C-alpha atoms as a printed R data frame, in Angstrom:
    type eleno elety resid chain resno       x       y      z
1   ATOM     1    CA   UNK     A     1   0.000   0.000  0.000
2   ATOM     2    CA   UNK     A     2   1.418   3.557 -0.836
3   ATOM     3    CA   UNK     A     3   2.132   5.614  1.359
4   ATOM     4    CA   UNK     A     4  -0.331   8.513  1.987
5   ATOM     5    CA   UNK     A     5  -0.036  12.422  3.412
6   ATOM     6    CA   UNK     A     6  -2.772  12.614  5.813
7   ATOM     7    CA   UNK     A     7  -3.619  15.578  7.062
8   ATOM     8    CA   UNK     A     8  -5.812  16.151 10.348
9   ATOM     9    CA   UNK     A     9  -6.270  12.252 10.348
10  ATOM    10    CA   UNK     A    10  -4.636  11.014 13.574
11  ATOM    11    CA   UNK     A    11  -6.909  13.531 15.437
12  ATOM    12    CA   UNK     A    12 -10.113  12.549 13.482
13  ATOM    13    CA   UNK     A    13  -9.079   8.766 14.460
14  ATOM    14    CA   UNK     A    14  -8.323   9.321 17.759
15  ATOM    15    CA   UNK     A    15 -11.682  10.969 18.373
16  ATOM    16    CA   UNK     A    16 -13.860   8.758 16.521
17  ATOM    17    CA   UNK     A    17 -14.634  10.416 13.986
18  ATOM    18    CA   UNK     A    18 -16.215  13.757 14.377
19  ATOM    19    CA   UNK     A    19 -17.704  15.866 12.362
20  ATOM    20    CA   UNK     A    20 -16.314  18.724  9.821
21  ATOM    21    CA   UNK     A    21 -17.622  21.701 11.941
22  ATOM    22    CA   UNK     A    22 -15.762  20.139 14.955
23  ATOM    23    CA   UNK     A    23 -12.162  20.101 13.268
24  ATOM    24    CA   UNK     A    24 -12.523  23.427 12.308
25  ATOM    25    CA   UNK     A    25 -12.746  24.258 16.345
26  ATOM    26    CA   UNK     A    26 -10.260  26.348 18.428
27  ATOM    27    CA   UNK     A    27  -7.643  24.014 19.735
28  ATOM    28    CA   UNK     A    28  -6.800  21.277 16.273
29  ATOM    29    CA   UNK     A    29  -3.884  21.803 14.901
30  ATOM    30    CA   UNK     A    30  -3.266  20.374 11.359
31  ATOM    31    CA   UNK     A    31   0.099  17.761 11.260
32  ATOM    32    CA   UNK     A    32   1.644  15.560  8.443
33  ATOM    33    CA   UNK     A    33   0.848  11.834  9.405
34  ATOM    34    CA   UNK     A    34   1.053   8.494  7.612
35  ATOM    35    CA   UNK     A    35  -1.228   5.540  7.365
36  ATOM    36    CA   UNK     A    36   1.845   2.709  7.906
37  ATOM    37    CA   UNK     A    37   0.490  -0.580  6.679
38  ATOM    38    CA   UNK     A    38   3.741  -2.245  7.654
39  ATOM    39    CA   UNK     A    39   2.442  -2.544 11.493
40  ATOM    40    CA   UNK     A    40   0.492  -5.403 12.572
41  ATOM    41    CA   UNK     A    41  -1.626  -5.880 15.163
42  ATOM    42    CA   UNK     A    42  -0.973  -9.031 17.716
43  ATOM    43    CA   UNK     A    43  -3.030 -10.048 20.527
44  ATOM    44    CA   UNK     A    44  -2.306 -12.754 23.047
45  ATOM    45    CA   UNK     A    45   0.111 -14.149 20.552
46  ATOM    46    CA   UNK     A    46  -1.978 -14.322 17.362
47  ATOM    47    CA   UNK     A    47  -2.240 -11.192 14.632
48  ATOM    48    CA   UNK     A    48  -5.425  -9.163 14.708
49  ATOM    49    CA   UNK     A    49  -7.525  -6.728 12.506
50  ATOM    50    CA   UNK     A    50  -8.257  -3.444 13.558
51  ATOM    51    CA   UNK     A    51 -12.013  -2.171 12.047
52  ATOM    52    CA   UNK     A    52 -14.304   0.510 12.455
53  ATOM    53    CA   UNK     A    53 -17.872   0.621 13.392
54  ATOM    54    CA   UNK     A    54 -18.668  -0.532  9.661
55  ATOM    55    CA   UNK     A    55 -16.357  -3.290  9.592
56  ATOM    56    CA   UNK     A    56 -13.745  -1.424  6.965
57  ATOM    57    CA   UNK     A    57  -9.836  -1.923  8.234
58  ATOM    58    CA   UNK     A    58  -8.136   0.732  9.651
59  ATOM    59    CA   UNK     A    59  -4.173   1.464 10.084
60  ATOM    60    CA   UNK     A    60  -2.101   2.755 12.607
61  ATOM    61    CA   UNK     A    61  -0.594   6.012 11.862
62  ATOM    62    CA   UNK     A    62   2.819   6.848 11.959
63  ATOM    63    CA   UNK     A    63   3.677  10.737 13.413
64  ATOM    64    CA   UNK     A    64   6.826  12.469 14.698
65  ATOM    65    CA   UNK     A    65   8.553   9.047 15.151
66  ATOM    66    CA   UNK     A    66   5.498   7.662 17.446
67  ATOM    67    CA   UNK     A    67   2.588   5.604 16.545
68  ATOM    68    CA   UNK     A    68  -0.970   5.754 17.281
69  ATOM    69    CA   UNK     A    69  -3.652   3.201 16.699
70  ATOM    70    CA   UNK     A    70  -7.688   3.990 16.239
71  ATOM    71    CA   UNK     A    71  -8.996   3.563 19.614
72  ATOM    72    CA   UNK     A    72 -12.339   2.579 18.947
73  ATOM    73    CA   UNK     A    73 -11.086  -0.496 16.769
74  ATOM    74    CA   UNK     A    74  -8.502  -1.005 19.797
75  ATOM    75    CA   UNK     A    75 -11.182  -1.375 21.974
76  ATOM    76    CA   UNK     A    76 -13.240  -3.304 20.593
77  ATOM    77    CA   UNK     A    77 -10.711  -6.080 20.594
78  ATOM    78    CA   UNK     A    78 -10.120  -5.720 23.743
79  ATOM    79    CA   UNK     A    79 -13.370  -5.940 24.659
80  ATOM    80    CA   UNK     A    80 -13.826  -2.289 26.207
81  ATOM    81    CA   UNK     A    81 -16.552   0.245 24.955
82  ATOM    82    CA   UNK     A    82 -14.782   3.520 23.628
83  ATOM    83    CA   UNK     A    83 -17.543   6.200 22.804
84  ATOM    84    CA   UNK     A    84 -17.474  10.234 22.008
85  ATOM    85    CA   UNK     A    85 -19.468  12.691 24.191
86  ATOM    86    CA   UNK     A    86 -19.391  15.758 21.585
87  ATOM    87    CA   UNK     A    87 -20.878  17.668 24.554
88  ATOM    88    CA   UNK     A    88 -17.747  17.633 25.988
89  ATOM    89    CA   UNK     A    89 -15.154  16.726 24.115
90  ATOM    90    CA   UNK     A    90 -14.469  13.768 25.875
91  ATOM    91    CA   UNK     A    91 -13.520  10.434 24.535
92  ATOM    92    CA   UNK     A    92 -15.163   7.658 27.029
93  ATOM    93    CA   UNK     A    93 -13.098   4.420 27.472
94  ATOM    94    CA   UNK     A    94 -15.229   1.523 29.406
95  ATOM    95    CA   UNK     A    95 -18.507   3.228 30.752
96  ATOM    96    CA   UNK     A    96 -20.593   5.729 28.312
97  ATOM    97    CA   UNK     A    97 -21.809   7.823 31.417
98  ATOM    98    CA   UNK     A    98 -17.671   8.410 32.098
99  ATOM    99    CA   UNK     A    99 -17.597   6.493 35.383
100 ATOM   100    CA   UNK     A   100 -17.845   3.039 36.013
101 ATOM   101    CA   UNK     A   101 -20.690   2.251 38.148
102 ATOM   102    CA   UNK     A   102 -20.667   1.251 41.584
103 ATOM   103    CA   UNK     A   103 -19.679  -2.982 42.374
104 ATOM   104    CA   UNK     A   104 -22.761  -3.112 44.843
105 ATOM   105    CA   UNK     A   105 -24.913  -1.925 41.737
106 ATOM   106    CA   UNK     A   106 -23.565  -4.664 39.132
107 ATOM   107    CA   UNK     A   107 -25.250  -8.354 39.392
108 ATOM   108    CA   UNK     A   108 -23.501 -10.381 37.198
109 ATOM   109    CA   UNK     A   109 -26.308 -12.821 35.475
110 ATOM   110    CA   UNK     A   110 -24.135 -15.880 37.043
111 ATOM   111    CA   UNK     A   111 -24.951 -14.694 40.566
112 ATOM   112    CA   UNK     A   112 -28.555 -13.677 39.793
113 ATOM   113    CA   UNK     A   113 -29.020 -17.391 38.364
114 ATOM   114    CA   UNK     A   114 -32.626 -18.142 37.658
115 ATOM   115    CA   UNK     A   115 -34.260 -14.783 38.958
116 ATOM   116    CA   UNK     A   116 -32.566 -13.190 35.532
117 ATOM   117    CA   UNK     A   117 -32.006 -16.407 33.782
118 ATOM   118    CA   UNK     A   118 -35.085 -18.729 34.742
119 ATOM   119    CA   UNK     A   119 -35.199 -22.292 35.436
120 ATOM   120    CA   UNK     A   120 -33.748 -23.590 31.951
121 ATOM   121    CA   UNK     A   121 -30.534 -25.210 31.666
122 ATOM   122    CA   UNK     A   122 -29.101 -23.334 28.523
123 ATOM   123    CA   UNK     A   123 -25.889 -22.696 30.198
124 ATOM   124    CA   UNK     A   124 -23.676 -24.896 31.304
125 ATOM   125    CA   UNK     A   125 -21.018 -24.825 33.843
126 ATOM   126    CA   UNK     A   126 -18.773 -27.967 32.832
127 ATOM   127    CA   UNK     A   127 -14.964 -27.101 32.993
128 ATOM   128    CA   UNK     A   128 -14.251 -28.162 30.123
129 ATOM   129    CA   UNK     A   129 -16.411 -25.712 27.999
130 ATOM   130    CA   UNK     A   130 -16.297 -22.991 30.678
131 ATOM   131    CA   UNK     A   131 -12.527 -21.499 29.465
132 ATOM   132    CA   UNK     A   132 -11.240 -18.740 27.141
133 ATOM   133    CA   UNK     A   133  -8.018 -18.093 25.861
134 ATOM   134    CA   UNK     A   134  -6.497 -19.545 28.886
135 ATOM   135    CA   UNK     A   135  -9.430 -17.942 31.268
136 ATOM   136    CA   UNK     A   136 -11.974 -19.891 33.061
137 ATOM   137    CA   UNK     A   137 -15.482 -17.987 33.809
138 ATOM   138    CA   UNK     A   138 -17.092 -20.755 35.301
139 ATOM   139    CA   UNK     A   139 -20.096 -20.314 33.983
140 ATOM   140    CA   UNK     A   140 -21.179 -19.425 30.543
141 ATOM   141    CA   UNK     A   141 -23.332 -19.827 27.726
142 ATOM   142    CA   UNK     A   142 -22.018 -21.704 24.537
143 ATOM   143    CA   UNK     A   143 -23.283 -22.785 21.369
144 ATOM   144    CA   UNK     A   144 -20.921 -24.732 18.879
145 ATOM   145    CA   UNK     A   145 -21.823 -27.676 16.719
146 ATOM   146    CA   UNK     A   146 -21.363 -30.143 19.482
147 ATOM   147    CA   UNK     A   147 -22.651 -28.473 22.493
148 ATOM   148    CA   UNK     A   148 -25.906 -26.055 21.219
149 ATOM   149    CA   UNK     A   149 -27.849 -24.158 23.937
150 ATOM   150    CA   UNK     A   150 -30.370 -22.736 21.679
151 ATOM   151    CA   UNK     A   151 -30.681 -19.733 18.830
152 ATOM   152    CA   UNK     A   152 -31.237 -17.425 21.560
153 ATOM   153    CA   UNK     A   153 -31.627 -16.790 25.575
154 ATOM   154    CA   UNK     A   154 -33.338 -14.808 27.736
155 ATOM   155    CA   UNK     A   155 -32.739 -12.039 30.746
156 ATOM   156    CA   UNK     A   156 -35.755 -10.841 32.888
157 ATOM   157    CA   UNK     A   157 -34.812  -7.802 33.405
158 ATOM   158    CA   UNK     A   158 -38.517  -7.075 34.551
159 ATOM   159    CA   UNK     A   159 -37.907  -3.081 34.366
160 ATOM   160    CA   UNK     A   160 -35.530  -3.344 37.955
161 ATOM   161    CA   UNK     A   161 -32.517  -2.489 35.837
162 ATOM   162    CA   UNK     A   162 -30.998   0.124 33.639
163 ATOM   163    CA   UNK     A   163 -28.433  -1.432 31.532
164 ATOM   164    CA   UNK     A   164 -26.912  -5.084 30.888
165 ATOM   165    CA   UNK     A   165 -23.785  -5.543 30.186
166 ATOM   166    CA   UNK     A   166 -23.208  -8.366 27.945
167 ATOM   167    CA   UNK     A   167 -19.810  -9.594 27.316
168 ATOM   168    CA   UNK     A   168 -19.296 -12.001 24.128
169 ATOM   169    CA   UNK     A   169 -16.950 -14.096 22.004
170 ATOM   170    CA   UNK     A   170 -16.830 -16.218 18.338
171 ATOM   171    CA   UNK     A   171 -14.500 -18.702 19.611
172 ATOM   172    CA   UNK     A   172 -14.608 -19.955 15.963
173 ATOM   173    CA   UNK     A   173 -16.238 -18.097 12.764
174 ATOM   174    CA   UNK     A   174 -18.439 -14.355 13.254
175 ATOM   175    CA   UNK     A   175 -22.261 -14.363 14.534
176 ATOM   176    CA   UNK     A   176 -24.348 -11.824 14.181
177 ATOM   177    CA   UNK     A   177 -26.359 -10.994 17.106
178 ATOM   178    CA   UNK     A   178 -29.528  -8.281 17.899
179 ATOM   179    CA   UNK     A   179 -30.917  -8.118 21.285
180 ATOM   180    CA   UNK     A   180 -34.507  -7.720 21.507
181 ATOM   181    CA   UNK     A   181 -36.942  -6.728 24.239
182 ATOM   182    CA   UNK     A   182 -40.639  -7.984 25.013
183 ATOM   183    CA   UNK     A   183 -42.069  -5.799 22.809
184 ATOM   184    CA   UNK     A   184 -39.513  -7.145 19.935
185 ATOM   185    CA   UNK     A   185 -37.658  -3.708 19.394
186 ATOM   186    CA   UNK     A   186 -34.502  -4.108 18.582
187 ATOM   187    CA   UNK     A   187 -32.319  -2.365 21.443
188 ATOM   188    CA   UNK     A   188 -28.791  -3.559 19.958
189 ATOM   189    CA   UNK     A   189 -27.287  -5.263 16.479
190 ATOM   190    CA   UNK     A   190 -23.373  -6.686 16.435
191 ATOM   191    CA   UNK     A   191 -20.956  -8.936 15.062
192 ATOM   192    CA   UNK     A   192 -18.987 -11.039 16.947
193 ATOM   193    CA   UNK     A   193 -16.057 -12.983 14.599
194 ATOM   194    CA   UNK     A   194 -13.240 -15.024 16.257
195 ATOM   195    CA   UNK     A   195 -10.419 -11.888 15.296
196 ATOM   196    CA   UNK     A   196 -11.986  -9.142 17.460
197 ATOM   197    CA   UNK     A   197 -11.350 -11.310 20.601
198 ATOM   198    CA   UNK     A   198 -13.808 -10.425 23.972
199 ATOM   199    CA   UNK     A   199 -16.308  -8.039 22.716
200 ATOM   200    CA   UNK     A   200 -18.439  -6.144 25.077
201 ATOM   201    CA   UNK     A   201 -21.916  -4.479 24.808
202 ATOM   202    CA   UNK     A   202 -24.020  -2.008 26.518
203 ATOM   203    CA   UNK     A   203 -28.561  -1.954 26.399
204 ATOM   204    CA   UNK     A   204 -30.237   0.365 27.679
205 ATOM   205    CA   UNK     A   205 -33.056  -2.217 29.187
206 ATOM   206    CA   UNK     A   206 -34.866  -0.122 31.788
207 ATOM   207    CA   UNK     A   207 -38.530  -0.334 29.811
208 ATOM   208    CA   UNK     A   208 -38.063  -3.899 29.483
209 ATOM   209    CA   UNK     A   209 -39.509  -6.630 30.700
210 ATOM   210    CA   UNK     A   210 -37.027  -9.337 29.220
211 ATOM   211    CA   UNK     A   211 -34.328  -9.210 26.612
212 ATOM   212    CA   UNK     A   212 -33.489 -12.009 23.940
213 ATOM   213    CA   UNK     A   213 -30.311 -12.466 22.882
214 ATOM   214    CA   UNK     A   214 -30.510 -14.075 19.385
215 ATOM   215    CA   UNK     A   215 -28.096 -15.248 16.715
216 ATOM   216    CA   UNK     A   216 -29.694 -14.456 13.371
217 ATOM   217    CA   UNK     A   217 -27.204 -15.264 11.517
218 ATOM   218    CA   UNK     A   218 -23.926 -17.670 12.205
219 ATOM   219    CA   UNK     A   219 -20.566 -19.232  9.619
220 ATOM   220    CA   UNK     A   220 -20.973 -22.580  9.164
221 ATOM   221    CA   UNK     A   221 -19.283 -24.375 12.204
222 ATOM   222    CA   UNK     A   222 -19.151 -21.040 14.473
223 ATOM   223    CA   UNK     A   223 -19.364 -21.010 18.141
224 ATOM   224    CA   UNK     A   224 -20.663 -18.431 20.220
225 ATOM   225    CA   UNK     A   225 -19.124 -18.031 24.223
226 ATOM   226    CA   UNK     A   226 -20.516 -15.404 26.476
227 ATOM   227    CA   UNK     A   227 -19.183 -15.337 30.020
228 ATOM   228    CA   UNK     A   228 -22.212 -14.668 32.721
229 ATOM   229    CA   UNK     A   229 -19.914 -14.375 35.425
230 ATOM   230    CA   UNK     A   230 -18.518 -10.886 33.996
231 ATOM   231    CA   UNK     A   231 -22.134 -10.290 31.937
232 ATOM   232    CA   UNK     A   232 -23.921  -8.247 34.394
233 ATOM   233    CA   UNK     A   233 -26.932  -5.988 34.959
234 ATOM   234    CA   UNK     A   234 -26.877  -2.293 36.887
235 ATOM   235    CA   UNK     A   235 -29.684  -0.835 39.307
């Protein structure tokens, strides 16, 4: 790939992407950068793609002898929600409100067990399906081939909460997921694929009386893993 004069870019990647109006605003200074396609991303050993919010590849970029890396893309392989508050200028990494909320206010859906999850057996805690890249959560829900909880699960929320946290990963293949409430609005669409690692998620759930988590669409041979002992819901 050639080489490309950027300029303005590392500050429109670093902040996500705002608008036109906002880089003309007191305080952005214009710089030389490069896209350098010659760095590659690895992540507990194994190379990984950096994308945006559409799925397109993005590069690290090359300034004054340092390099920076889109933090949105960043985070979403690391499983950590980056979002912009244009009312403040702010860049939020981990909680949208800026602060993570209190530990007395987070139930994770393991500890809640069937008041959140019901009576059905669609998750399993076996040890032997119960680890992640060298991490065992105890107790999750999995669907592969050989071991398949169901197309979807459910959370009663039953209007008590505010938001779930839902933490998820394609152990194999991508998945695409929308969560759904009782009234069958769609609160949240994503795809999970085995490259982005851990990906987290955060619905807004406090006019619902349930939530289903669905798979609408799967690769042949995927498998789905999401943790419930770090999957929570907030008061």
């Amino acid at each position: 790939m050639k080489k490309k004069a950027v300029i303005g870019l590392m500050v429109g990647t670093l902040t996500l992407g705002i608008g036109t109006g906002a880089l003309a605003a007191t305080g952005l200074e214009p710089i030389k950068a490069y896209l350098n396609s010659k760095i590659s991303l690895k992540m507990n050993g194994a190379i990984v793609t950096a994308k945006d919010a559409n799925g397109k590849t993005v590069l690290p970029i090359t300034y004054n002898g340092t390099t920076y890396l889109p933090v949105r893309a960043v985070g979403t392989l690391l499983g950590t929600e980056i979002t912009y508050d244009s009312a403040t200028s702010s860049v939020l990494i981990g909680s949208g409100s800026g602060s993570a909320a209190p530990e007395e206010n987070k139930l994770t859906l393991s500890s809640l067990g069937a008041t959140a999850l019901g009576t059905s057996g669609w998750h399993t805690k076996d040890p032997g399906d119960t680890s992640y890249k060298g991490k065992d959560y105890k107790d999750v829900y999995l669907h592969t081939d050989s071991v398949k909880q169901g197309e979807s699960f459910q959370i009663m929320t039953q209007k008590k909460y505010s938001k779930l946290h839902l933490e998820l990963a394609a152990i194999t293949g991508s998945h695409e997921i929308r969560i759904i409430d009782h009234n069958n609005t769609t609160l949240k669409t994503l795809t999970v694929a085995a490259d982005r690692g851990l990906q987290s998620v955060d619905v807004d759930v406090s006019e619902a009386d349930f939530v289903f988590v669905e798979i609408v669409d799967e690769e042949p041979g995927s498998s789905l893993f999401v943790p419930l002992t770090t999957s929570y819901l907030t008061k």
